[in-house]
XYZ file of C-alpha atoms in Angstrom:
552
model
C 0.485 -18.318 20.844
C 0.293 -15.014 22.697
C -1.536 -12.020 21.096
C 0.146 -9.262 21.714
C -1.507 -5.738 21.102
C -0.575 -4.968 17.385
C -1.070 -9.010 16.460
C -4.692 -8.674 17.832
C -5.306 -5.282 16.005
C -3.921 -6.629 13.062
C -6.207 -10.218 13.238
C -9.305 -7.485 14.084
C -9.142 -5.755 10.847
C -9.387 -9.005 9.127
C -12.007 -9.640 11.380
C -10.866 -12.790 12.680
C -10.279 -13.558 16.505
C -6.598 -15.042 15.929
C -4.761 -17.907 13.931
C -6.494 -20.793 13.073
C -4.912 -23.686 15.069
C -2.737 -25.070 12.394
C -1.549 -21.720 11.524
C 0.056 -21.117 15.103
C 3.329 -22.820 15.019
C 3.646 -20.998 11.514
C 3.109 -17.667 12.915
C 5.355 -18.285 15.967
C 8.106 -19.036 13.152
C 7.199 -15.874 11.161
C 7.531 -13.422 14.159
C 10.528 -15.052 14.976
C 12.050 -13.477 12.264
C 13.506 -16.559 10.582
C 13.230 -17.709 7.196
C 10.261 -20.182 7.087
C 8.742 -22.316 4.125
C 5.689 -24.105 4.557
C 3.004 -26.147 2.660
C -0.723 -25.458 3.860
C -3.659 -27.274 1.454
C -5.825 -24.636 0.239
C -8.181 -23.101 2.738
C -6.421 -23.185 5.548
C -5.210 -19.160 5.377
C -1.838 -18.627 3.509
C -2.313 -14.972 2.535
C -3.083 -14.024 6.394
C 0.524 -15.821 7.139
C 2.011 -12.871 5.542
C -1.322 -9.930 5.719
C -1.053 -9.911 9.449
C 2.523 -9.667 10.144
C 2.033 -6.333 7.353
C 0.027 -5.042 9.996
C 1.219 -6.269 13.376
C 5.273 -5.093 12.791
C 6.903 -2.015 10.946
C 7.652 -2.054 7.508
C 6.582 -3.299 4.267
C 5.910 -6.887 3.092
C 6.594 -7.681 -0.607
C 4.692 -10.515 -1.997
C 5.784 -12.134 -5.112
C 3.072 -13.354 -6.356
C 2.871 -15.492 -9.821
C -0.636 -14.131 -11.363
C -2.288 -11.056 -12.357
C -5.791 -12.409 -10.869
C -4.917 -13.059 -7.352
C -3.011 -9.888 -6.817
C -5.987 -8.316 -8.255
C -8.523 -10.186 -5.682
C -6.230 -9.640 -3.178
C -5.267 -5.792 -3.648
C -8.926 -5.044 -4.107
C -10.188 -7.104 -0.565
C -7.535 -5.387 1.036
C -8.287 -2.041 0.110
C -11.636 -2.290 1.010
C -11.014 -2.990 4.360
C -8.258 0.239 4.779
C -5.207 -1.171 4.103
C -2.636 0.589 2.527
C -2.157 -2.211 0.072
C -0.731 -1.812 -4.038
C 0.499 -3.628 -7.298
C 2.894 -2.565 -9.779
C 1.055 -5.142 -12.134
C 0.607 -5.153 -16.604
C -2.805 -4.272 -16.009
C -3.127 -1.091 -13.940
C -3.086 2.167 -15.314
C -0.381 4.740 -15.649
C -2.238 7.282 -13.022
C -2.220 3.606 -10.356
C 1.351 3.160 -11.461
C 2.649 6.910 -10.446
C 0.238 6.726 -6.949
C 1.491 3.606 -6.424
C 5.492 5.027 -6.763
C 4.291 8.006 -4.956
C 2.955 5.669 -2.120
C 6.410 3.623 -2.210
C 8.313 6.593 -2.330
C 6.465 8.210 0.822
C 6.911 4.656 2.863
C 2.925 4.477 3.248
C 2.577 1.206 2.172
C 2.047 -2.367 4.294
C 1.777 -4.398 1.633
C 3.130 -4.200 -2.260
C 2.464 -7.150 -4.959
C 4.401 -7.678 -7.644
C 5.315 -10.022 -10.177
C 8.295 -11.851 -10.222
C 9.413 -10.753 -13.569
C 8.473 -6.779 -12.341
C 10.979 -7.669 -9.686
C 13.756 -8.456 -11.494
C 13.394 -5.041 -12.986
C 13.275 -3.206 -9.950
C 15.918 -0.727 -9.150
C 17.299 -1.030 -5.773
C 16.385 2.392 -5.069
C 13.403 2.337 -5.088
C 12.759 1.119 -1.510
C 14.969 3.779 -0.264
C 12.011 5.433 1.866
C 10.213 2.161 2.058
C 11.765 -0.295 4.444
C 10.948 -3.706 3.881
C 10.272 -6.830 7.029
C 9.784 -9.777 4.952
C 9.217 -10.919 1.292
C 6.600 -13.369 0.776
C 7.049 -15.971 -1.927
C 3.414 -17.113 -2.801
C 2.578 -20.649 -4.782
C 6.569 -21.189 -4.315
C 5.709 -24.519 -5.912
C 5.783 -22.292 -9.488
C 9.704 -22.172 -8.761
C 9.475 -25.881 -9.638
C 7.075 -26.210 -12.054
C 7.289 -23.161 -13.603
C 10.872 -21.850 -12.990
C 12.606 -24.622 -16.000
C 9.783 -23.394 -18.751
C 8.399 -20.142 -19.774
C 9.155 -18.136 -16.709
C 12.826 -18.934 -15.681
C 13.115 -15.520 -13.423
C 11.709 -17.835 -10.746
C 14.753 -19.851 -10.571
C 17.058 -16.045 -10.240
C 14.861 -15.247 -7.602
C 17.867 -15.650 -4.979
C 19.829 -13.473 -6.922
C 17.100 -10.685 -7.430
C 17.215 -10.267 -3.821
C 20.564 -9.911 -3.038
C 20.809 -6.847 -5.797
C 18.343 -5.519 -4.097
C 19.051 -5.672 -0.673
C 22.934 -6.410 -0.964
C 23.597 -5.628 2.696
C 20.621 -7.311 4.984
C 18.235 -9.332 2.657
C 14.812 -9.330 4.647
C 12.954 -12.584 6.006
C 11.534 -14.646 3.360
C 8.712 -16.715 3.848
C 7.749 -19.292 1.138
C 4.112 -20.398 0.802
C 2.018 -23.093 -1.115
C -0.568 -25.262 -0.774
C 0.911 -28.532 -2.648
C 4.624 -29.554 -3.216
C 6.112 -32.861 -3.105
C 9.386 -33.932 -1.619
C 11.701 -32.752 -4.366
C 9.490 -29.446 -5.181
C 9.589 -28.635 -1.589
C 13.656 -29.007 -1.464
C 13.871 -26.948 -4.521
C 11.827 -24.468 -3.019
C 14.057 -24.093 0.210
C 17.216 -24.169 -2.414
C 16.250 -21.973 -4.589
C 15.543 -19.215 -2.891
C 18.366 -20.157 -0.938
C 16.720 -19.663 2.636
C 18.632 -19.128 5.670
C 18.598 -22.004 8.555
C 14.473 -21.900 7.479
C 11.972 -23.455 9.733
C 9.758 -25.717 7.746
C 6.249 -26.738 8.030
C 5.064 -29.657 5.790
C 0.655 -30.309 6.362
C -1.207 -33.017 4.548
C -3.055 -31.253 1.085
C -5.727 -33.760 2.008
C -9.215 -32.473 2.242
C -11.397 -35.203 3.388
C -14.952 -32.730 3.411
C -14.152 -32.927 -0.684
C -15.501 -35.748 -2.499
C -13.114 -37.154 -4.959
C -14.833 -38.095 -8.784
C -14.125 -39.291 -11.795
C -17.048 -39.625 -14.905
C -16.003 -40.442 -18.494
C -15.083 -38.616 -21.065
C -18.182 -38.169 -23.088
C -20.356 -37.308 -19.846
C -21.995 -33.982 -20.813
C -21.040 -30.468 -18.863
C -24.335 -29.934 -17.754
C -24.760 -33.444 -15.934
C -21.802 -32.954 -14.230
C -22.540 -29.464 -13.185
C -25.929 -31.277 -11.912
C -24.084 -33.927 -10.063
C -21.871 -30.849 -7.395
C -24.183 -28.253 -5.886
C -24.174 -24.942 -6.393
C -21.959 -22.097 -6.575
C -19.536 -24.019 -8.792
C -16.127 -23.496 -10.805
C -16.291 -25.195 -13.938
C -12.185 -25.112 -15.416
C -11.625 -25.476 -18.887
C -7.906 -25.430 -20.602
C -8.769 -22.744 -23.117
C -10.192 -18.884 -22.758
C -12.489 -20.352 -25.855
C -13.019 -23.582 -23.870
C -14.608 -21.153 -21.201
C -16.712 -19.214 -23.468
C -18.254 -22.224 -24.592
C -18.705 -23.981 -21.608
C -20.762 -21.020 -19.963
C -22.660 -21.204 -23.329
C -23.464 -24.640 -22.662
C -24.755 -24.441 -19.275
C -26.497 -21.241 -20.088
C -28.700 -22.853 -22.714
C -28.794 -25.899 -19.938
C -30.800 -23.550 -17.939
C -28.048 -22.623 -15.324
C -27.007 -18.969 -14.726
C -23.521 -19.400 -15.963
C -20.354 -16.872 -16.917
C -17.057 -17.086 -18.573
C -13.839 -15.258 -16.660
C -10.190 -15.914 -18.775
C -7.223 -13.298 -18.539
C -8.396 -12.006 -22.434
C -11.604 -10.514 -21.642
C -11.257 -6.556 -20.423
C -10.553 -5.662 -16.995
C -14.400 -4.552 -16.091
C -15.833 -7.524 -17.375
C -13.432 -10.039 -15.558
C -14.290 -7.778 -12.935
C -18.149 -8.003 -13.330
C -18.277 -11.968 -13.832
C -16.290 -12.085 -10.337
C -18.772 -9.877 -8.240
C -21.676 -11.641 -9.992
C -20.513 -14.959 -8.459
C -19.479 -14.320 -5.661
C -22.915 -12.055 -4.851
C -24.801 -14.918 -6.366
C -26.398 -13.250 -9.724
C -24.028 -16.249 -11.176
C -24.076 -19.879 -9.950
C -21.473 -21.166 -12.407
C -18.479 -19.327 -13.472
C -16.338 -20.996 -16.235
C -12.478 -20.132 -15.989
C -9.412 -20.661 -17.177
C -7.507 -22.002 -13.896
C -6.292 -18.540 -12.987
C -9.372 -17.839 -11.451
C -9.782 -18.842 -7.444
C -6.145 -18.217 -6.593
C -6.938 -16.696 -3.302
C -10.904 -16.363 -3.751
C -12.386 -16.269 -0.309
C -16.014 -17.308 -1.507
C -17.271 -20.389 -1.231
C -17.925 -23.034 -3.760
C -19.909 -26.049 -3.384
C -18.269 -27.969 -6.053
C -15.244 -28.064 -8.904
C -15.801 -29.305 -12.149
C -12.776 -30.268 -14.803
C -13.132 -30.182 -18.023
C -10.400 -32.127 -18.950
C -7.715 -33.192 -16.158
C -5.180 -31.289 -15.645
C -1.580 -32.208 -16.592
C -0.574 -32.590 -13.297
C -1.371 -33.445 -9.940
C 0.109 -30.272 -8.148
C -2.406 -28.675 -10.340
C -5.457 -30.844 -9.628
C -4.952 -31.009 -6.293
C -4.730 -26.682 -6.081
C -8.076 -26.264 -8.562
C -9.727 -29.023 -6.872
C -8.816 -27.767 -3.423
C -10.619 -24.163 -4.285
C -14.103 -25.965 -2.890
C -15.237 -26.485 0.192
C -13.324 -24.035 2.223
C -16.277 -23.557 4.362
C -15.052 -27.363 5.679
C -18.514 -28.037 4.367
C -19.277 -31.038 2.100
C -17.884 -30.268 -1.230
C -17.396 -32.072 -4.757
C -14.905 -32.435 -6.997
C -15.251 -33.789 -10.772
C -12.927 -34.498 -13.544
C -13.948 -35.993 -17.356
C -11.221 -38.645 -17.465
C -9.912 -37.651 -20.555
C -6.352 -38.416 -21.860
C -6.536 -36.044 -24.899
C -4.964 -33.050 -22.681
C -2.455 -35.144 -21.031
C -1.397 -36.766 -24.551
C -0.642 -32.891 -26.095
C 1.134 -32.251 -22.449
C 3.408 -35.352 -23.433
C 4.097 -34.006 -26.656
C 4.669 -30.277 -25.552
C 7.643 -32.257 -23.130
C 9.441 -33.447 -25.804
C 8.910 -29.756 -27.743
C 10.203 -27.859 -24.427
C 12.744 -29.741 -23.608
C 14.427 -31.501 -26.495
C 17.811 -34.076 -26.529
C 20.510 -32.461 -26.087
C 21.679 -33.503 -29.432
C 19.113 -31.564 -30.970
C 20.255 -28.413 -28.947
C 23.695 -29.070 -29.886
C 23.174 -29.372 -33.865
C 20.671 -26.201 -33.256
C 23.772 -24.158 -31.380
C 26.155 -25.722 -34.405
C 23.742 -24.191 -37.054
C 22.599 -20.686 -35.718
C 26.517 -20.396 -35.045
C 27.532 -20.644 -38.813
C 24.226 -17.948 -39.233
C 26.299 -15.296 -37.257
C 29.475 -15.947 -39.348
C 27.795 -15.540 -42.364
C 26.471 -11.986 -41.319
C 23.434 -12.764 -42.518
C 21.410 -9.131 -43.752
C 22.875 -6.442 -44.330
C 21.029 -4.143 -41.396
C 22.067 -6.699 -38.506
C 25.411 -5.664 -36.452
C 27.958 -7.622 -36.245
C 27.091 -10.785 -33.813
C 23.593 -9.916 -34.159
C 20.637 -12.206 -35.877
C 16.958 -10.317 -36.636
C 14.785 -13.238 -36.865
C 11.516 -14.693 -35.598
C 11.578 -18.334 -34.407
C 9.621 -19.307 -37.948
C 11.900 -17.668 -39.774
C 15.007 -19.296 -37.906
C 12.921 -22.829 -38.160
C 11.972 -22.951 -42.000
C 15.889 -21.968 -42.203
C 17.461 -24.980 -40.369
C 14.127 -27.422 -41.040
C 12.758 -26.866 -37.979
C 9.737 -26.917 -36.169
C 9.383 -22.996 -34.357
C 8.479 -24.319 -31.263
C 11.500 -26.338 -30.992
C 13.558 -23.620 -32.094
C 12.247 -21.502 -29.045
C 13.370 -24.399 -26.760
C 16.837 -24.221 -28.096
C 17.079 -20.522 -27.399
C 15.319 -20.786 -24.118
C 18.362 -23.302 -23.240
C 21.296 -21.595 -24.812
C 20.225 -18.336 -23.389
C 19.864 -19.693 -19.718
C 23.332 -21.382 -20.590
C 24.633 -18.151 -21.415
C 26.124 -18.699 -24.719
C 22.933 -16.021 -25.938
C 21.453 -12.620 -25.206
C 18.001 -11.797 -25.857
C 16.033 -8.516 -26.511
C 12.319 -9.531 -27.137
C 9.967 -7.504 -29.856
C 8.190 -5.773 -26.899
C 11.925 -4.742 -25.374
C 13.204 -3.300 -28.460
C 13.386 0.405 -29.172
C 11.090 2.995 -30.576
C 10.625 6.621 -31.531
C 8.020 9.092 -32.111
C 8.366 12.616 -33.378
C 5.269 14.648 -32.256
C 4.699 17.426 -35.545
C 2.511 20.256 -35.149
C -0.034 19.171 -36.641
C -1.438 16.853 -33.461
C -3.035 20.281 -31.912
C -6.321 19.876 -34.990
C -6.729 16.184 -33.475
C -10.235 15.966 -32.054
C -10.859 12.046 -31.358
C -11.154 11.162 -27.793
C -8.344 8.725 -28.039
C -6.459 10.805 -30.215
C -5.853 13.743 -27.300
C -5.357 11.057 -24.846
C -2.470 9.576 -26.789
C -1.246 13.060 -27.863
C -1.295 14.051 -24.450
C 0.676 11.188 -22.872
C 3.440 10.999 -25.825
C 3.660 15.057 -24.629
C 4.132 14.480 -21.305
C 7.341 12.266 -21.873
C 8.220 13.811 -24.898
C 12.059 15.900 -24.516
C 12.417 19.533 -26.170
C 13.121 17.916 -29.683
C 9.457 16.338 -28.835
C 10.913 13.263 -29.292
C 9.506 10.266 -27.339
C 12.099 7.234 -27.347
C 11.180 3.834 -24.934
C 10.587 0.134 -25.969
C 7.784 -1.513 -27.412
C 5.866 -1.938 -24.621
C 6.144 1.225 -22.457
C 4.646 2.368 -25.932
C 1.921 -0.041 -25.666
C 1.552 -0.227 -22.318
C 1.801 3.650 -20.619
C 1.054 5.626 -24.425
C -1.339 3.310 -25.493
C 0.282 3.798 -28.769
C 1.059 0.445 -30.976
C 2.511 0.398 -34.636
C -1.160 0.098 -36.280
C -2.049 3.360 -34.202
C 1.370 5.122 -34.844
C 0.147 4.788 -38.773
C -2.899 6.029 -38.194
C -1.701 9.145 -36.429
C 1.416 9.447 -39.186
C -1.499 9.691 -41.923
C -2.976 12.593 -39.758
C 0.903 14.387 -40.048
C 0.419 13.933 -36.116
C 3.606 12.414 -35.349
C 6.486 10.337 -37.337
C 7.732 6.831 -36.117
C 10.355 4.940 -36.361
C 9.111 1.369 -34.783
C 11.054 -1.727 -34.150
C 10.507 -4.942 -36.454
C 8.373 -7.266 -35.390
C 11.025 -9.843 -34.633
C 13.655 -10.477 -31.743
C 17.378 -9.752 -31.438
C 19.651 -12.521 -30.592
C 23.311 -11.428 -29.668
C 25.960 -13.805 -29.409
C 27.785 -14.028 -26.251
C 29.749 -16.905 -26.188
C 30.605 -19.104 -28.877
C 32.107 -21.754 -27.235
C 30.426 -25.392 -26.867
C 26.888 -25.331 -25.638
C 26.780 -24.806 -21.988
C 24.094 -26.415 -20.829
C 24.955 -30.202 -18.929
C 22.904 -33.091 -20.325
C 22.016 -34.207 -17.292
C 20.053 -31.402 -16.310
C 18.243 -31.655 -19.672
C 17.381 -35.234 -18.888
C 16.360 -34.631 -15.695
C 14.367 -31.767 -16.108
C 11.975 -33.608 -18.708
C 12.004 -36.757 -16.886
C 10.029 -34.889 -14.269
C 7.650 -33.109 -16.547
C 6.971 -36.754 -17.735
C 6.645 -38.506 -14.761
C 4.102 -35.570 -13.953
C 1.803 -36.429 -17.229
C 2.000 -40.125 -15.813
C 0.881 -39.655 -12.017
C -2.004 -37.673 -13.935
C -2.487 -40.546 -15.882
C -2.632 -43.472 -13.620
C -5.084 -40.630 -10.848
C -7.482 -41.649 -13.386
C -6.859 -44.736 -15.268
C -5.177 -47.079 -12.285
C -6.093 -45.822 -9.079
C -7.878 -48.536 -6.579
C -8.708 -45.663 -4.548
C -7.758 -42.139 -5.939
C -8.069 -40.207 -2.295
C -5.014 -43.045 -0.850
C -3.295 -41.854 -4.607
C -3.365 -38.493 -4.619
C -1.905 -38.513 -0.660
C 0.786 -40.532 -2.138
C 1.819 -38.191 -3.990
C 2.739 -35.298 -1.700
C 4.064 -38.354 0.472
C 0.920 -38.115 3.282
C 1.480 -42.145 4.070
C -0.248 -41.970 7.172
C -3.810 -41.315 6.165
C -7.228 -43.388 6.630
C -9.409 -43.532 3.170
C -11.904 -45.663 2.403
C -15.778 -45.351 2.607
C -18.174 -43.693 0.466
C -17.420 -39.914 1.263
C -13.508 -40.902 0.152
C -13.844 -40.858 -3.725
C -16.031 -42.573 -6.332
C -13.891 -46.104 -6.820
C -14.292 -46.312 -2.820
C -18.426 -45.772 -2.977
């Protein structure tokens, strides 16, 4: 591959001398300017794929990324060393938000994160002054796993370009480190890529020792059994908590890190590792998406309900190349709920049908008073203990019927609000009080009315119902807030419009997911040769005793 001047520039900020060997052909592709999907096992550089092409041509590069925490690792390394690098993220502030629309707006950006459901909200106009090379799709695998479930914007991804860039959609590149077959085929038709040049390496990391202990083996042993720094993963933010209270009192110098603790101290526990002051960190798995540290060894607290997923965790250790381990407690508790959750996500489509039959009869009977007319104010309980059934189900029917298109939506946090400032806010004296005051002013019109949705509310005002009480009882504003339930419109009441066989198929995969988990750990003769299997890597040697623990 030939470096030319702004390709070696861009590699020097980064402080590397060029691509890696394997990463080449990739970047060849890239600079081509075709569309290009490509599966690279964890460590082998899929950010730089689309951070040095930011640098080396004109124009912006928008990665949608699927998590808060690695556009947060990733916005904050690459501001540190000079690039002009932002989010448009749930987390940042409202001063970040307007410099980051400032920045957009003045085209001085090379590199701009954002969510795939901030996407979809995006107003064309918006890149106006910034003009865009190439969008980066990271962990496209979540179009797959994720895309069917609780975020189904990844499957409209196709669609959220094209009303963006209706004329000349930019190059799309489409990363992850683990897909099989049919993921990586729903990746490339998904997002609907043009003539794309694929790349397809083997996930398999043979410096990472593959074990499995039993279920009752204590945290701390297994901790003992990896070196140090390590990632312990635990399914719950209180499963974290307590783990890092376990190894603490073990003697180890451990942390917790889950998306519910405050910004600073997710923060803190991160620096801590990775400078050392913290030799275990226990996480929920959103932590190590793009982490550049290194870690000697990755501990499971329970196995996760997949294989894509064990093999991405896992895969976070060793990226030195260096010896690393990786542990899981073969338990089948976790994978037992995930079966159960399948069945609750995506019921029979006789279930959905009786569900659509019901809630139907619900609209004709105009059902309170204060609903319009093809409208239903309900929560999911309150819909369930209705028809006799369970809430969770009742979510999966309207997840279904709305992505069928027979129902409309508007969420709690989407629903809209009012506040009237009175007078009387000037004689507020609380530090939070002015700061609220003064951001309802700044958005308030001449009636000093403020009017937006339950979460810009939340979110920009810092202003929630409890709050809007308080400040009512002080005569510093009136409110008029939105119930705490959602609003379900009916938009066609026709048959249900999903097709069965989508429904069957769809769960049959979730299943068969929970069962390759299953069998990694209960039937394996050598769980290496398994796991390869897999992602379809037929070719490989295993064997020996630095393959996996059934093998030594």
């Amino acid at each position: 591959m030939k470096l030319t001047e702004p390709l070696s520039k861009a590699f020097s900020v980064f402080g590397w001398p060029g691509p890696r060997p394997q990463q080449e052909a990739v970047f060849e592709a890239i600079l081509s300017g075709a569309d290009v999907a490509a599966v690279l096992p964890t460590g082998m550089g899929k950010s730089a794929l689309y951070q040095v092409p930011a640098l080396a041509r004109r124009g912006c590069v928008v990665v949608v990324s699927p998590l808060i925490a690695l556009m947060i690792d990733q916005v904050d390394a690459l501001t540190a060393l000079g690039v002009r690098v932002a989010s448009l993220n749930s987390t940042i502030t409202d001063t970040e938000r307007r410099a980051t629309l400032a920045a957009i707006e003045a085209g001085a950006l090379d590199l701009l994160y954002l969510s795939p459901e901030r996407l979809a909200v995006t107003e064309p106009s918006i890149f106006e002054h910034l003009p865009v090379q190439m969008i980066a799709v990271d962990e496209a695998h979540c179009l797959s796993e994720w895309g069917w479930d609780f975020r189904p914007v990844y499957r409209d991804l196709a669609r959220i370009f094209g009303r963006i860039w209706p004329e000349r959609r930019p190059q799309v590149l489409a990363l992850t480190a683990t897909a099989t077959d049919e993921v990586f085929s729903d990746i490339c038709t998904v997002l609907q890529l043009r003539a794309p040049v694929t790349f397809r390496y083997s996930p398999n990391r043979p410096n990472i020792f593959v074990g499995v202990v039993g279920a009752r083996v204590e945290l701390a042993r297994m901790v003992g059994r990896g070196g140090l720094p390590c990632v312990v993963y635990s399914s719950t933010r209180l499963g974290t908590e307590a783990a890092a209270h376990e190894l603490q009192h073990a003697g180890y110098k451990a942390a917790h890190y889950h998306a519910g603790m405050r910004k600073e101290d997710r923060r803190k526990a991160q620096e801590d590792f990775q400078s050392g002051a913290v030799e275990v960190l226990c996480a929920t798995t959103a932590y190590g998406m793009g982490v550049d540290g290194v870690i000697r060894s990755v501990v499971h607290e329970q196995m996760p309900t997949s294989l894509e997923a064990y093999a991405q965790e896992s895969g976070r250790g060793g990226r030195d190349r260096q010896p690393a381990l990786s542990i899981v407690r073969a338990t089948a508790e976790a994978l037992d709920v995930a079966q159960g959750f399948v069945e609750m996500t995506w019921p029979r489509p006789k279930t959905v049908r009786r569900f659509w039959i019901l809630l139907k009869r619900w609209f004709e009977l105009d059902v309170a008073r204060w609903e319009k007319e093809g409208q239903i104010h309900r929560t999911n309980a309150q819909i369930g203990d209705r028809m006799g059934m369970d809430p969770a189900v009742v979510g999966s029917c309207l997840r279904i019927l709305i992505d069928a298109g027979n129902l409309r939506r508007t969420g709690y946090a989407d629903r809209p609000c009012k506040a009237v400032l009175n007078p009387r806010r000037h004689e507020l004296r609380g530090r939070r009080q002015r700061a609220v005051i003064a951001k309802l002013e700044e958005f308030a019109n001449s009636r000093d009315e403020v009017i937006g949705s339950v979460k810009f509310f939340r979110d920009v005002c810092d202003l929630d119902l409890d709050y809007a009480k308080q400040l009512n009882t002080k005569d510093a504003l009136r409110y008029e807030w939105a119930e705490r339930v959602q609003v379900l419109e009916l938009v066609d009441d026709g048959p249900a419009a999903f097709a069965d066989d989508d429904l069957h198929a769809i769960a049959e995969r979730q299943r068969q997911r929970i069962l390759a988990a299953r069998q990694f750990l209960y039937e394996a003769s050598c769980r290496r040769r398994y796991l390869m299997d897999y992602f379809s890597d037929f070719t490989l040697e295993t064997g020996g005793p630095d393959c996996c623990d059934l093998c030594a």
